[in-house]
Amino acid sequence: MSYRIGSGVDYHKLVEGRDLWLGGVKISHHKGALGHSDADVLLHAICDALLGALCLGDIGVHFPDTDAAYKNIDSKILLKRTAAMIAMEGYAVVNVDSTLSLQSPKIKPYVAQMQKTIAALLAVTEKDISIKATTTEQLGFVGREEGLMASATVLLRKI
Ligand SMILES: [Zn+2]
């Protein structure tokens, strides 16, 4: 059986006046992530990991932020389209492991819903979607709540 591994990382600025979307779920917070799309840093990192596993470039190649079609787009649509590309290449997701780096808010209450949302988009079970979270102990731009970061690793298997 043939397997491929991929990794992705993404960053967004946190600003007042934007909704905060993480893992396809709207998070209650006084700041939101700034971006051309809904700026869902976790879904973007997972998209890049999926693309990376099959050497298909990155999210900016497939969904350029210069294209008005992607203005404020729901990143669940981007992940769904990325998953379709993976299927077209003859691969299925085995599992995803990811980490969110943000100082606040606590995302634990939202993790189960994020797992459910992402699992449905990738045709796997919640147990196949690991979402961890860490602060940076107040260090750097994450610690100052100027931005947030996500990283993801995925394993694909040939169907
Ligand atoms: Zn992004």
PDB file of C-alpha atoms and ligand atoms in Angstrom:
ATOM      1  CA  MET A   1       0.000   0.000   0.000  1.00  0.00           C
ATOM      2  CA  SER A   2       1.206   3.473  -0.856  1.00  0.00           C
ATOM      3  CA  TYR A   3       1.186   6.241   1.737  1.00  0.00           C
ATOM      4  CA  ARG A   4       2.009   9.959   1.493  1.00  0.00           C
ATOM      5  CA  ILE A   5       2.603  12.405   4.356  1.00  0.00           C
ATOM      6  CA  GLY A   6       2.053  16.162   4.235  1.00  0.00           C
ATOM      7  CA  SER A   7       2.487  19.136   6.543  1.00  0.00           C
ATOM      8  CA  GLY A   8       0.980  22.607   6.545  1.00  0.00           C
ATOM      9  CA  VAL A   9       1.301  25.784   8.554  1.00  0.00           C
ATOM     10  CA  ASP A  10      -0.673  29.024   8.469  1.00  0.00           C
ATOM     11  CA  TYR A  11      -0.742  32.371  10.248  1.00  0.00           C
ATOM     12  CA  HIS A  12      -3.299  35.159  10.468  1.00  0.00           C
ATOM     13  CA  LYS A  13      -3.492  38.530  12.158  1.00  0.00           C
ATOM     14  CA  LEU A  14      -6.085  39.029  14.906  1.00  0.00           C
ATOM     15  CA  VAL A  15      -8.095  42.245  14.678  1.00  0.00           C
ATOM     16  CA  GLU A  16     -11.221  43.826  16.158  1.00  0.00           C
ATOM     17  CA  GLY A  17     -14.356  43.725  14.046  1.00  0.00           C
ATOM     18  CA  ARG A  18     -13.873  40.285  12.457  1.00  0.00           C
ATOM     19  CA  ASP A  19     -15.475  36.936  13.330  1.00  0.00           C
ATOM     20  CA  LEU A  20     -13.134  34.228  14.586  1.00  0.00           C
ATOM     21  CA  TRP A  21     -13.491  30.968  12.664  1.00  0.00           C
ATOM     22  CA  LEU A  22     -11.380  27.998  13.705  1.00  0.00           C
ATOM     23  CA  GLY A  23     -11.744  24.482  12.381  1.00  0.00           C
ATOM     24  CA  GLY A  24     -14.958  25.449  10.614  1.00  0.00           C
ATOM     25  CA  VAL A  25     -16.571  26.620  13.868  1.00  0.00           C
ATOM     26  CA  LYS A  26     -17.389  30.196  14.882  1.00  0.00           C
ATOM     27  CA  ILE A  27     -15.635  31.045  18.153  1.00  0.00           C
ATOM     28  CA  SER A  28     -16.964  33.636  20.573  1.00  0.00           C
ATOM     29  CA  HIS A  29     -14.157  36.209  20.929  1.00  0.00           C
ATOM     30  CA  HIS A  30     -13.634  39.990  20.819  1.00  0.00           C
ATOM     31  CA  LYS A  31     -11.178  39.640  17.916  1.00  0.00           C
ATOM     32  CA  GLY A  32     -11.239  37.724  14.661  1.00  0.00           C
ATOM     33  CA  ALA A  33      -8.671  36.617  12.102  1.00  0.00           C
ATOM     34  CA  LEU A  34      -7.935  38.950   9.203  1.00  0.00           C
ATOM     35  CA  GLY A  35      -7.744  37.492   5.707  1.00  0.00           C
ATOM     36  CA  HIS A  36      -9.199  37.438   2.213  1.00  0.00           C
ATOM     37  CA  SER A  37     -11.364  34.415   3.073  1.00  0.00           C
ATOM     38  CA  ASP A  38     -12.924  33.812   6.496  1.00  0.00           C
ATOM     39  CA  ALA A  39      -9.263  33.346   7.592  1.00  0.00           C
ATOM     40  CA  ASP A  40      -9.760  29.959   9.269  1.00  0.00           C
ATOM     41  CA  VAL A  41      -6.128  29.275  10.140  1.00  0.00           C
ATOM     42  CA  LEU A  42      -6.702  25.624  11.078  1.00  0.00           C
ATOM     43  CA  LEU A  43      -8.579  24.689   7.908  1.00  0.00           C
ATOM     44  CA  HIS A  44      -5.922  26.469   5.836  1.00  0.00           C
ATOM     45  CA  ALA A  45      -3.108  24.516   7.508  1.00  0.00           C
ATOM     46  CA  ILE A  46      -4.993  21.267   6.832  1.00  0.00           C
ATOM     47  CA  CYS A  47      -5.556  22.250   3.167  1.00  0.00           C
ATOM     48  CA  ASP A  48      -1.819  22.889   2.787  1.00  0.00           C
ATOM     49  CA  ALA A  49      -0.959  19.574   4.443  1.00  0.00           C
ATOM     50  CA  LEU A  50      -3.294  17.719   2.038  1.00  0.00           C
ATOM     51  CA  LEU A  51      -1.843  19.518  -0.985  1.00  0.00           C
ATOM     52  CA  GLY A  52       1.691  19.007   0.300  1.00  0.00           C
ATOM     53  CA  ALA A  53       1.206  15.264   0.669  1.00  0.00           C
ATOM     54  CA  LEU A  54       0.632  14.978  -3.079  1.00  0.00           C
ATOM     55  CA  CYS A  55       3.047  17.723  -4.119  1.00  0.00           C
ATOM     56  CA  LEU A  56       0.180  19.843  -5.473  1.00  0.00           C
ATOM     57  CA  GLY A  57       1.516  23.244  -4.419  1.00  0.00           C
ATOM     58  CA  ASP A  58      -0.192  25.301  -1.729  1.00  0.00           C
ATOM     59  CA  ILE A  59      -3.504  26.931  -0.926  1.00  0.00           C
ATOM     60  CA  GLY A  60      -2.398  30.225  -2.506  1.00  0.00           C
ATOM     61  CA  VAL A  61      -1.872  28.498  -5.857  1.00  0.00           C
ATOM     62  CA  HIS A  62      -5.349  26.942  -5.920  1.00  0.00           C
ATOM     63  CA  PHE A  63      -7.336  29.686  -4.169  1.00  0.00           C
ATOM     64  CA  PRO A  64      -5.425  32.952  -4.762  1.00  0.00           C
ATOM     65  CA  ASP A  65      -6.225  35.870  -2.462  1.00  0.00           C
ATOM     66  CA  THR A  66      -6.222  38.124  -5.523  1.00  0.00           C
ATOM     67  CA  ASP A  67      -9.349  36.329  -6.821  1.00  0.00           C
ATOM     68  CA  ALA A  68     -12.605  38.058  -5.815  1.00  0.00           C
ATOM     69  CA  ALA A  69     -14.326  34.646  -5.913  1.00  0.00           C
ATOM     70  CA  TYR A  70     -12.619  33.801  -2.609  1.00  0.00           C
ATOM     71  CA  LYS A  71     -13.427  37.072  -0.808  1.00  0.00           C
ATOM     72  CA  ASN A  72     -14.793  36.145   2.644  1.00  0.00           C
ATOM     73  CA  ILE A  73     -15.355  32.578   1.426  1.00  0.00           C
ATOM     74  CA  ASP A  74     -16.168  29.907   3.995  1.00  0.00           C
ATOM     75  CA  SER A  75     -12.930  27.913   4.320  1.00  0.00           C
ATOM     76  CA  LYS A  76     -14.987  24.726   4.659  1.00  0.00           C
ATOM     77  CA  ILE A  77     -15.600  25.134   0.916  1.00  0.00           C
ATOM     78  CA  LEU A  78     -11.842  25.375   0.322  1.00  0.00           C
ATOM     79  CA  LEU A  79     -11.213  22.246   2.389  1.00  0.00           C
ATOM     80  CA  LYS A  80     -13.982  20.387   0.567  1.00  0.00           C
ATOM     81  CA  ARG A  81     -12.478  21.343  -2.810  1.00  0.00           C
ATOM     82  CA  THR A  82      -9.025  20.322  -1.619  1.00  0.00           C
ATOM     83  CA  ALA A  83     -10.404  16.965  -0.449  1.00  0.00           C
ATOM     84  CA  ALA A  84     -11.930  16.503  -3.906  1.00  0.00           C
ATOM     85  CA  MET A  85      -8.495  17.096  -5.487  1.00  0.00           C
ATOM     86  CA  ILE A  86      -6.997  14.424  -3.228  1.00  0.00           C
ATOM     87  CA  ALA A  87      -9.744  11.973  -4.227  1.00  0.00           C
ATOM     88  CA  MET A  88      -9.144  12.792  -7.907  1.00  0.00           C
ATOM     89  CA  GLU A  89      -5.506  11.800  -7.396  1.00  0.00           C
ATOM     90  CA  GLY A  90      -6.693   8.462  -6.009  1.00  0.00           C
ATOM     91  CA  TYR A  91      -5.925   9.061  -2.327  1.00  0.00           C
ATOM     92  CA  ALA A  92      -7.949   9.017   0.895  1.00  0.00           C
ATOM     93  CA  VAL A  93      -7.152  10.608   4.261  1.00  0.00           C
ATOM     94  CA  VAL A  94      -5.911   8.262   6.993  1.00  0.00           C
ATOM     95  CA  ASN A  95      -5.643  10.835   9.789  1.00  0.00           C
ATOM     96  CA  VAL A  96      -4.886  14.454  10.616  1.00  0.00           C
ATOM     97  CA  ASP A  97      -2.908  15.745  13.584  1.00  0.00           C
ATOM     98  CA  SER A  98      -2.969  19.488  14.176  1.00  0.00           C
ATOM     99  CA  THR A  99      -2.009  22.164  16.680  1.00  0.00           C
ATOM    100  CA  LEU A 100      -3.447  25.638  17.154  1.00  0.00           C
ATOM    101  CA  SER A 101      -1.240  28.277  18.739  1.00  0.00           C
ATOM    102  CA  LEU A 102      -3.201  31.085  20.309  1.00  0.00           C
ATOM    103  CA  GLN A 103      -3.142  32.913  23.598  1.00  0.00           C
ATOM    104  CA  SER A 104      -6.919  33.157  24.000  1.00  0.00           C
ATOM    105  CA  PRO A 105      -9.728  32.164  24.063  1.00  0.00           C
ATOM    106  CA  LYS A 106      -9.681  28.583  25.310  1.00  0.00           C
ATOM    107  CA  ILE A 107     -10.778  26.416  22.418  1.00  0.00           C
ATOM    108  CA  LYS A 108     -11.395  23.193  24.352  1.00  0.00           C
ATOM    109  CA  PRO A 109     -15.202  23.715  24.389  1.00  0.00           C
ATOM    110  CA  TYR A 110     -15.159  23.850  20.576  1.00  0.00           C
ATOM    111  CA  VAL A 111     -12.817  20.964  19.753  1.00  0.00           C
ATOM    112  CA  ALA A 112     -15.476  18.246  19.448  1.00  0.00           C
ATOM    113  CA  GLN A 113     -17.476  20.358  16.995  1.00  0.00           C
ATOM    114  CA  MET A 114     -14.319  21.137  14.975  1.00  0.00           C
ATOM    115  CA  GLN A 115     -13.444  17.428  14.812  1.00  0.00           C
ATOM    116  CA  LYS A 116     -16.957  16.588  13.648  1.00  0.00           C
ATOM    117  CA  THR A 117     -16.927  19.339  11.007  1.00  0.00           C
ATOM    118  CA  ILE A 118     -13.504  18.440   9.590  1.00  0.00           C
ATOM    119  CA  ALA A 119     -14.140  14.684   9.718  1.00  0.00           C
ATOM    120  CA  ALA A 120     -17.297  15.118   7.626  1.00  0.00           C
ATOM    121  CA  LEU A 121     -15.416  17.175   5.009  1.00  0.00           C
ATOM    122  CA  LEU A 122     -12.586  14.622   4.779  1.00  0.00           C
ATOM    123  CA  ALA A 123     -14.783  11.479   4.951  1.00  0.00           C
ATOM    124  CA  VAL A 124     -13.125  10.121   8.099  1.00  0.00           C
ATOM    125  CA  THR A 125     -14.258   9.773  11.727  1.00  0.00           C
ATOM    126  CA  GLU A 126     -13.762  12.250  14.575  1.00  0.00           C
ATOM    127  CA  LYS A 127     -11.085   9.932  15.985  1.00  0.00           C
ATOM    128  CA  ASP A 128      -9.051  10.558  12.833  1.00  0.00           C
ATOM    129  CA  ILE A 129      -8.915  14.326  13.445  1.00  0.00           C
ATOM    130  CA  SER A 130      -6.649  15.373  16.289  1.00  0.00           C
ATOM    131  CA  ILE A 131      -6.798  19.041  17.314  1.00  0.00           C
ATOM    132  CA  LYS A 132      -4.412  20.195  20.003  1.00  0.00           C
ATOM    133  CA  ALA A 133      -3.943  23.724  21.308  1.00  0.00           C
ATOM    134  CA  THR A 134      -1.149  25.615  22.959  1.00  0.00           C
ATOM    135  CA  THR A 135      -0.405  29.151  24.065  1.00  0.00           C
ATOM    136  CA  THR A 136       3.079  30.577  23.668  1.00  0.00           C
ATOM    137  CA  GLU A 137       3.288  31.527  27.359  1.00  0.00           C
ATOM    138  CA  GLN A 138       2.723  35.190  26.388  1.00  0.00           C
ATOM    139  CA  LEU A 139       5.751  35.127  24.066  1.00  0.00           C
ATOM    140  CA  GLY A 140       5.832  36.797  20.651  1.00  0.00           C
ATOM    141  CA  PHE A 141       2.969  37.842  18.375  1.00  0.00           C
ATOM    142  CA  VAL A 142       0.775  34.954  19.511  1.00  0.00           C
ATOM    143  CA  GLY A 143       1.349  35.816  23.148  1.00  0.00           C
ATOM    144  CA  ARG A 144       0.510  39.480  22.503  1.00  0.00           C
ATOM    145  CA  GLU A 145      -2.698  38.294  20.770  1.00  0.00           C
ATOM    146  CA  GLU A 146      -1.681  40.027  17.539  1.00  0.00           C
ATOM    147  CA  GLY A 147      -2.110  36.807  15.605  1.00  0.00           C
ATOM    148  CA  LEU A 148      -2.521  33.076  15.671  1.00  0.00           C
ATOM    149  CA  MET A 149      -0.939  30.072  14.013  1.00  0.00           C
ATOM    150  CA  ALA A 150      -1.903  26.527  13.113  1.00  0.00           C
ATOM    151  CA  SER A 151       0.088  23.551  11.921  1.00  0.00           C
ATOM    152  CA  ALA A 152      -1.170  20.248  10.567  1.00  0.00           C
ATOM    153  CA  THR A 153       0.200  16.894   9.480  1.00  0.00           C
ATOM    154  CA  VAL A 154      -1.814  14.478   7.362  1.00  0.00           C
ATOM    155  CA  LEU A 155      -1.333  10.931   6.177  1.00  0.00           C
ATOM    156  CA  LEU A 156      -2.917   9.788   2.919  1.00  0.00           C
ATOM    157  CA  ARG A 157      -3.283   6.275   1.565  1.00  0.00           C
ATOM    158  CA  LYS A 158      -3.670   5.199  -2.046  1.00  0.00           C
ATOM    159  CA  ILE A 159      -7.221   3.978  -2.638  1.00  0.00           C
TER     160      ILE A 159
HETATM  161 ZN    ZN B   1      -4.834  31.267   5.942  1.00  0.00          ZN
END
